[in-house]
């Protein structure tokens, strides 16, 4: 993987240069780059989660480091694959559009990068706005990513992308429910908005 090329794509995507998605989908290393972008994004979210736990003086921050930052980054990145996967199924099976799953993973991986905004939720008085803005920004950018990797119309792209995001969210909710146990002091295998949602359920 050429990280110089990957950084070039990231900088162009950040500038909302949507022609980057056209290059990403056609590049043989595009899918690997997309996956790397997702892992790095979730890792940064994990760092934000750890900083939040340290600043808010949550107990057993060492456990938080392992469960939410390290394991959470891995699990969240794997579960993320459901987003482009379901989007692909909806586009091809329901809306009869042409799409390539590898190209969707490639472009949507880079489209997911704005979720890093959520890492700023360690600024506690703005925690919820940051994680929400991050996820919304990621959804908006993945709209362009899906458009680049399929021939679907805008309405079908939106519905398919929403479906993929919804499944990703539900699966992360299940992961959080299964792995997080406040009574036992076990933090969930998740970070960012999913961690904050889990924590809020016990604070409220």
PDB file of C-alpha atoms in Angstrom:
ATOM      1  CA  UNK A   1       0.000   0.000   0.000  1.00  0.00           C
ATOM      2  CA  UNK A   2       1.422   3.355  -1.080  1.00  0.00           C
ATOM      3  CA  UNK A   3       0.796   5.598   1.921  1.00  0.00           C
ATOM      4  CA  UNK A   4       1.789   8.693  -0.044  1.00  0.00           C
ATOM      5  CA  UNK A   5      -1.024   7.988  -2.475  1.00  0.00           C
ATOM      6  CA  UNK A   6      -3.354   7.216   0.411  1.00  0.00           C
ATOM      7  CA  UNK A   7      -2.547  10.548   2.075  1.00  0.00           C
ATOM      8  CA  UNK A   8      -3.188  12.281  -1.231  1.00  0.00           C
ATOM      9  CA  UNK A   9      -6.624  10.655  -1.414  1.00  0.00           C
ATOM     10  CA  UNK A  10      -7.368  11.605   2.178  1.00  0.00           C
ATOM     11  CA  UNK A  11      -6.409  15.230   1.638  1.00  0.00           C
ATOM     12  CA  UNK A  12      -8.562  15.434  -1.480  1.00  0.00           C
ATOM     13  CA  UNK A  13     -11.516  13.769   0.220  1.00  0.00           C
ATOM     14  CA  UNK A  14     -11.119  16.229   3.101  1.00  0.00           C
ATOM     15  CA  UNK A  15     -11.327  19.060   0.566  1.00  0.00           C
ATOM     16  CA  UNK A  16     -14.508  17.443  -0.806  1.00  0.00           C
ATOM     17  CA  UNK A  17     -12.773  16.663  -4.079  1.00  0.00           C
ATOM     18  CA  UNK A  18     -15.050  13.825  -5.136  1.00  0.00           C
ATOM     19  CA  UNK A  19     -12.850  12.893  -8.096  1.00  0.00           C
ATOM     20  CA  UNK A  20     -10.667  11.142  -5.515  1.00  0.00           C
ATOM     21  CA  UNK A  21     -13.351   8.465  -5.161  1.00  0.00           C
ATOM     22  CA  UNK A  22     -13.136   7.747  -8.894  1.00  0.00           C
ATOM     23  CA  UNK A  23      -9.419   7.045  -8.525  1.00  0.00           C
ATOM     24  CA  UNK A  24      -9.832   5.055  -5.320  1.00  0.00           C
ATOM     25  CA  UNK A  25     -12.378   2.659  -6.811  1.00  0.00           C
ATOM     26  CA  UNK A  26     -10.163   1.881  -9.818  1.00  0.00           C
ATOM     27  CA  UNK A  27      -6.885   1.529  -7.950  1.00  0.00           C
ATOM     28  CA  UNK A  28      -5.912  -2.125  -7.220  1.00  0.00           C
ATOM     29  CA  UNK A  29      -4.877  -1.045  -3.723  1.00  0.00           C
ATOM     30  CA  UNK A  30      -8.041   0.969  -3.166  1.00  0.00           C
ATOM     31  CA  UNK A  31      -9.834  -1.645  -1.073  1.00  0.00           C
ATOM     32  CA  UNK A  32      -6.835  -2.158   1.198  1.00  0.00           C
ATOM     33  CA  UNK A  33      -6.522   1.606   1.522  1.00  0.00           C
ATOM     34  CA  UNK A  34     -10.190   1.890   2.444  1.00  0.00           C
ATOM     35  CA  UNK A  35      -9.849  -0.756   5.141  1.00  0.00           C
ATOM     36  CA  UNK A  36      -6.720   0.940   6.510  1.00  0.00           C
ATOM     37  CA  UNK A  37      -8.614   4.250   6.588  1.00  0.00           C
ATOM     38  CA  UNK A  38     -11.402   2.626   8.622  1.00  0.00           C
ATOM     39  CA  UNK A  39      -8.972   1.062  11.099  1.00  0.00           C
ATOM     40  CA  UNK A  40      -7.084   4.335  11.570  1.00  0.00           C
ATOM     41  CA  UNK A  41     -10.355   6.227  12.006  1.00  0.00           C
ATOM     42  CA  UNK A  42     -11.542   3.793  14.669  1.00  0.00           C
ATOM     43  CA  UNK A  43      -8.127   3.869  16.343  1.00  0.00           C
ATOM     44  CA  UNK A  44      -8.312   7.660  16.622  1.00  0.00           C
ATOM     45  CA  UNK A  45     -11.839   7.321  18.016  1.00  0.00           C
ATOM     46  CA  UNK A  46     -10.413   4.843  20.515  1.00  0.00           C
ATOM     47  CA  UNK A  47      -7.748   7.321  21.581  1.00  0.00           C
ATOM     48  CA  UNK A  48     -10.475   9.925  22.076  1.00  0.00           C
ATOM     49  CA  UNK A  49     -12.421   7.407  24.153  1.00  0.00           C
ATOM     50  CA  UNK A  50      -9.391   6.691  26.327  1.00  0.00           C
ATOM     51  CA  UNK A  51      -8.750  10.411  26.820  1.00  0.00           C
ATOM     52  CA  UNK A  52     -12.402  10.843  27.775  1.00  0.00           C
ATOM     53  CA  UNK A  53     -12.097   8.085  30.368  1.00  0.00           C
ATOM     54  CA  UNK A  54      -8.910   9.596  31.781  1.00  0.00           C
ATOM     55  CA  UNK A  55     -10.296  13.142  31.960  1.00  0.00           C
ATOM     56  CA  UNK A  56     -13.615  12.002  33.423  1.00  0.00           C
ATOM     57  CA  UNK A  57     -11.711   9.801  35.896  1.00  0.00           C
ATOM     58  CA  UNK A  58     -13.486   6.599  34.924  1.00  0.00           C
ATOM     59  CA  UNK A  59     -12.303   3.582  36.950  1.00  0.00           C
ATOM     60  CA  UNK A  60      -9.820   1.044  35.582  1.00  0.00           C
ATOM     61  CA  UNK A  61      -8.567   3.103  32.648  1.00  0.00           C
ATOM     62  CA  UNK A  62      -6.110   0.294  31.927  1.00  0.00           C
ATOM     63  CA  UNK A  63      -9.089  -1.922  31.225  1.00  0.00           C
ATOM     64  CA  UNK A  64     -10.510   0.867  29.056  1.00  0.00           C
ATOM     65  CA  UNK A  65      -7.256   0.959  27.089  1.00  0.00           C
ATOM     66  CA  UNK A  66      -7.431  -2.741  26.275  1.00  0.00           C
ATOM     67  CA  UNK A  67     -11.163  -3.259  25.822  1.00  0.00           C
ATOM     68  CA  UNK A  68     -12.260  -0.050  24.120  1.00  0.00           C
ATOM     69  CA  UNK A  69      -9.147   1.269  22.409  1.00  0.00           C
ATOM     70  CA  UNK A  70      -7.356  -1.892  21.281  1.00  0.00           C
ATOM     71  CA  UNK A  71     -10.051  -4.569  21.061  1.00  0.00           C
ATOM     72  CA  UNK A  72     -12.729  -1.982  20.315  1.00  0.00           C
ATOM     73  CA  UNK A  73     -10.802  -0.682  17.312  1.00  0.00           C
ATOM     74  CA  UNK A  74     -10.499  -4.190  15.880  1.00  0.00           C
ATOM     75  CA  UNK A  75     -14.111  -5.190  16.547  1.00  0.00           C
ATOM     76  CA  UNK A  76     -15.563  -1.891  15.348  1.00  0.00           C
ATOM     77  CA  UNK A  77     -13.545  -2.088  12.133  1.00  0.00           C
ATOM     78  CA  UNK A  78     -14.769  -5.623  11.449  1.00  0.00           C
ATOM     79  CA  UNK A  79     -18.386  -4.726  12.178  1.00  0.00           C
ATOM     80  CA  UNK A  80     -18.052  -1.660   9.939  1.00  0.00           C
ATOM     81  CA  UNK A  81     -17.805  -4.036   6.977  1.00  0.00           C
ATOM     82  CA  UNK A  82     -21.545  -4.598   7.366  1.00  0.00           C
ATOM     83  CA  UNK A  83     -22.132  -1.010   6.230  1.00  0.00           C
ATOM     84  CA  UNK A  84     -20.778  -1.385   2.675  1.00  0.00           C
ATOM     85  CA  UNK A  85     -21.915  -5.008   2.625  1.00  0.00           C
ATOM     86  CA  UNK A  86     -25.567  -4.203   3.259  1.00  0.00           C
ATOM     87  CA  UNK A  87     -25.351  -1.156   1.008  1.00  0.00           C
ATOM     88  CA  UNK A  88     -24.128  -3.422  -1.779  1.00  0.00           C
ATOM     89  CA  UNK A  89     -26.900  -5.963  -1.217  1.00  0.00           C
ATOM     90  CA  UNK A  90     -29.588  -3.288  -1.257  1.00  0.00           C
ATOM     91  CA  UNK A  91     -28.198  -1.624  -4.367  1.00  0.00           C
ATOM     92  CA  UNK A  92     -27.890  -4.835  -6.363  1.00  0.00           C
ATOM     93  CA  UNK A  93     -30.756  -6.953  -5.015  1.00  0.00           C
ATOM     94  CA  UNK A  94     -33.452  -4.386  -4.249  1.00  0.00           C
ATOM     95  CA  UNK A  95     -32.673  -1.502  -6.574  1.00  0.00           C
ATOM     96  CA  UNK A  96     -31.141  -3.565  -9.420  1.00  0.00           C
ATOM     97  CA  UNK A  97     -28.169  -1.243  -9.706  1.00  0.00           C
ATOM     98  CA  UNK A  98     -24.644  -2.147 -10.739  1.00  0.00           C
ATOM     99  CA  UNK A  99     -22.088  -2.024  -7.931  1.00  0.00           C
ATOM    100  CA  UNK A 100     -18.830  -3.712  -6.958  1.00  0.00           C
ATOM    101  CA  UNK A 101     -18.391  -4.668  -3.306  1.00  0.00           C
ATOM    102  CA  UNK A 102     -14.621  -4.132  -3.442  1.00  0.00           C
ATOM    103  CA  UNK A 103     -15.062  -0.658  -4.861  1.00  0.00           C
ATOM    104  CA  UNK A 104     -17.687   0.149  -2.235  1.00  0.00           C
ATOM    105  CA  UNK A 105     -15.371  -0.950   0.569  1.00  0.00           C
ATOM    106  CA  UNK A 106     -12.600   1.160  -0.964  1.00  0.00           C
ATOM    107  CA  UNK A 107     -14.577   4.360  -1.434  1.00  0.00           C
ATOM    108  CA  UNK A 108     -16.766   4.074   1.670  1.00  0.00           C
ATOM    109  CA  UNK A 109     -13.690   3.387   3.788  1.00  0.00           C
ATOM    110  CA  UNK A 110     -12.349   6.799   2.873  1.00  0.00           C
ATOM    111  CA  UNK A 111     -15.828   8.276   3.204  1.00  0.00           C
ATOM    112  CA  UNK A 112     -15.940   7.055   6.814  1.00  0.00           C
ATOM    113  CA  UNK A 113     -12.916   9.155   7.816  1.00  0.00           C
ATOM    114  CA  UNK A 114     -14.918  12.247   8.976  1.00  0.00           C
ATOM    115  CA  UNK A 115     -16.106  10.117  11.884  1.00  0.00           C
ATOM    116  CA  UNK A 116     -12.775  11.070  13.522  1.00  0.00           C
ATOM    117  CA  UNK A 117     -14.484  14.304  14.544  1.00  0.00           C
ATOM    118  CA  UNK A 118     -16.112  12.179  17.235  1.00  0.00           C
ATOM    119  CA  UNK A 119     -12.694  11.657  18.849  1.00  0.00           C
ATOM    120  CA  UNK A 120     -13.046  15.176  20.246  1.00  0.00           C
ATOM    121  CA  UNK A 121     -15.791  13.990  22.568  1.00  0.00           C
ATOM    122  CA  UNK A 122     -13.238  13.981  25.393  1.00  0.00           C
ATOM    123  CA  UNK A 123     -14.157  17.696  25.538  1.00  0.00           C
ATOM    124  CA  UNK A 124     -16.979  16.632  27.803  1.00  0.00           C
ATOM    125  CA  UNK A 125     -19.337  19.604  27.514  1.00  0.00           C
ATOM    126  CA  UNK A 126     -19.468  19.022  23.747  1.00  0.00           C
ATOM    127  CA  UNK A 127     -19.238  15.226  23.790  1.00  0.00           C
ATOM    128  CA  UNK A 128     -22.601  14.425  22.209  1.00  0.00           C
ATOM    129  CA  UNK A 129     -22.421  17.081  19.453  1.00  0.00           C
ATOM    130  CA  UNK A 130     -18.963  15.912  18.406  1.00  0.00           C
ATOM    131  CA  UNK A 131     -19.870  12.225  18.042  1.00  0.00           C
ATOM    132  CA  UNK A 132     -23.117  13.025  16.229  1.00  0.00           C
ATOM    133  CA  UNK A 133     -21.490  15.499  13.846  1.00  0.00           C
ATOM    134  CA  UNK A 134     -18.747  12.975  13.123  1.00  0.00           C
ATOM    135  CA  UNK A 135     -21.172  10.210  12.199  1.00  0.00           C
ATOM    136  CA  UNK A 136     -23.399  12.520  10.152  1.00  0.00           C
ATOM    137  CA  UNK A 137     -20.366  13.855   8.272  1.00  0.00           C
ATOM    138  CA  UNK A 138     -19.270  10.291   7.550  1.00  0.00           C
ATOM    139  CA  UNK A 139     -22.724   9.441   6.225  1.00  0.00           C
ATOM    140  CA  UNK A 140     -22.767  12.495   3.964  1.00  0.00           C
ATOM    141  CA  UNK A 141     -19.354  11.712   2.518  1.00  0.00           C
ATOM    142  CA  UNK A 142     -20.206   8.044   1.996  1.00  0.00           C
ATOM    143  CA  UNK A 143     -23.095   9.237  -0.161  1.00  0.00           C
ATOM    144  CA  UNK A 144     -20.515  10.471  -2.662  1.00  0.00           C
ATOM    145  CA  UNK A 145     -18.464   7.320  -2.128  1.00  0.00           C
ATOM    146  CA  UNK A 146     -21.421   5.092  -3.017  1.00  0.00           C
ATOM    147  CA  UNK A 147     -22.274   7.260  -6.018  1.00  0.00           C
ATOM    148  CA  UNK A 148     -18.744   6.774  -7.341  1.00  0.00           C
ATOM    149  CA  UNK A 149     -18.921   2.989  -6.983  1.00  0.00           C
ATOM    150  CA  UNK A 150     -22.393   2.380  -8.422  1.00  0.00           C
ATOM    151  CA  UNK A 151     -24.761   3.581 -11.118  1.00  0.00           C
ATOM    152  CA  UNK A 152     -27.713   4.015  -8.749  1.00  0.00           C
ATOM    153  CA  UNK A 153     -29.803   7.160  -8.571  1.00  0.00           C
ATOM    154  CA  UNK A 154     -29.526   9.528  -5.630  1.00  0.00           C
ATOM    155  CA  UNK A 155     -32.680   8.283  -3.882  1.00  0.00           C
ATOM    156  CA  UNK A 156     -31.580   4.649  -4.103  1.00  0.00           C
ATOM    157  CA  UNK A 157     -28.085   5.568  -2.936  1.00  0.00           C
ATOM    158  CA  UNK A 158     -29.521   7.323   0.105  1.00  0.00           C
ATOM    159  CA  UNK A 159     -31.811   4.433   1.022  1.00  0.00           C
ATOM    160  CA  UNK A 160     -29.110   1.806   0.526  1.00  0.00           C
ATOM    161  CA  UNK A 161     -26.558   3.841   2.469  1.00  0.00           C
ATOM    162  CA  UNK A 162     -29.028   4.430   5.296  1.00  0.00           C
ATOM    163  CA  UNK A 163     -29.753   0.715   5.379  1.00  0.00           C
ATOM    164  CA  UNK A 164     -26.060  -0.100   5.641  1.00  0.00           C
ATOM    165  CA  UNK A 165     -25.517   2.461   8.381  1.00  0.00           C
ATOM    166  CA  UNK A 166     -28.563   1.183  10.278  1.00  0.00           C
ATOM    167  CA  UNK A 167     -27.269  -2.397  10.261  1.00  0.00           C
ATOM    168  CA  UNK A 168     -23.829  -1.202  11.360  1.00  0.00           C
ATOM    169  CA  UNK A 169     -25.446   0.718  14.222  1.00  0.00           C
ATOM    170  CA  UNK A 170     -27.614  -2.225  15.296  1.00  0.00           C
ATOM    171  CA  UNK A 171     -24.676  -4.623  15.247  1.00  0.00           C
ATOM    172  CA  UNK A 172     -22.551  -2.210  17.281  1.00  0.00           C
ATOM    173  CA  UNK A 173     -25.431  -1.906  19.732  1.00  0.00           C
ATOM    174  CA  UNK A 174     -25.421  -5.687  20.105  1.00  0.00           C
ATOM    175  CA  UNK A 175     -21.639  -5.723  20.585  1.00  0.00           C
ATOM    176  CA  UNK A 176     -21.915  -3.051  23.272  1.00  0.00           C
ATOM    177  CA  UNK A 177     -24.747  -4.897  25.006  1.00  0.00           C
ATOM    178  CA  UNK A 178     -22.857  -8.196  25.028  1.00  0.00           C
ATOM    179  CA  UNK A 179     -19.380  -6.954  25.954  1.00  0.00           C
ATOM    180  CA  UNK A 180     -20.146  -4.017  28.255  1.00  0.00           C
ATOM    181  CA  UNK A 181     -21.038  -4.691  31.881  1.00  0.00           C
ATOM    182  CA  UNK A 182     -20.917  -1.728  34.237  1.00  0.00           C
ATOM    183  CA  UNK A 183     -21.499  -3.883  37.311  1.00  0.00           C
ATOM    184  CA  UNK A 184     -18.456  -5.993  36.497  1.00  0.00           C
ATOM    185  CA  UNK A 185     -16.452  -2.950  35.442  1.00  0.00           C
ATOM    186  CA  UNK A 186     -16.138  -4.241  31.890  1.00  0.00           C
ATOM    187  CA  UNK A 187     -16.026  -1.601  29.184  1.00  0.00           C
ATOM    188  CA  UNK A 188     -17.574  -2.493  25.814  1.00  0.00           C
ATOM    189  CA  UNK A 189     -15.557  -3.464  22.762  1.00  0.00           C
ATOM    190  CA  UNK A 190     -16.439  -0.144  21.157  1.00  0.00           C
ATOM    191  CA  UNK A 191     -15.406   3.482  21.067  1.00  0.00           C
ATOM    192  CA  UNK A 192     -16.667   6.883  20.007  1.00  0.00           C
ATOM    193  CA  UNK A 193     -20.423   7.305  19.758  1.00  0.00           C
ATOM    194  CA  UNK A 194     -21.113   3.683  20.690  1.00  0.00           C
ATOM    195  CA  UNK A 195     -19.082   3.960  23.904  1.00  0.00           C
ATOM    196  CA  UNK A 196     -20.685   7.273  24.836  1.00  0.00           C
ATOM    197  CA  UNK A 197     -24.160   5.858  24.231  1.00  0.00           C
ATOM    198  CA  UNK A 198     -23.347   2.866  26.450  1.00  0.00           C
ATOM    199  CA  UNK A 199     -21.926   5.071  29.190  1.00  0.00           C
ATOM    200  CA  UNK A 200     -24.854   7.505  29.041  1.00  0.00           C
ATOM    201  CA  UNK A 201     -27.265   4.667  29.698  1.00  0.00           C
ATOM    202  CA  UNK A 202     -25.695   4.155  33.106  1.00  0.00           C
ATOM    203  CA  UNK A 203     -25.211   7.823  33.935  1.00  0.00           C
ATOM    204  CA  UNK A 204     -28.783   8.924  33.215  1.00  0.00           C
TER     205      UNK A 204
END
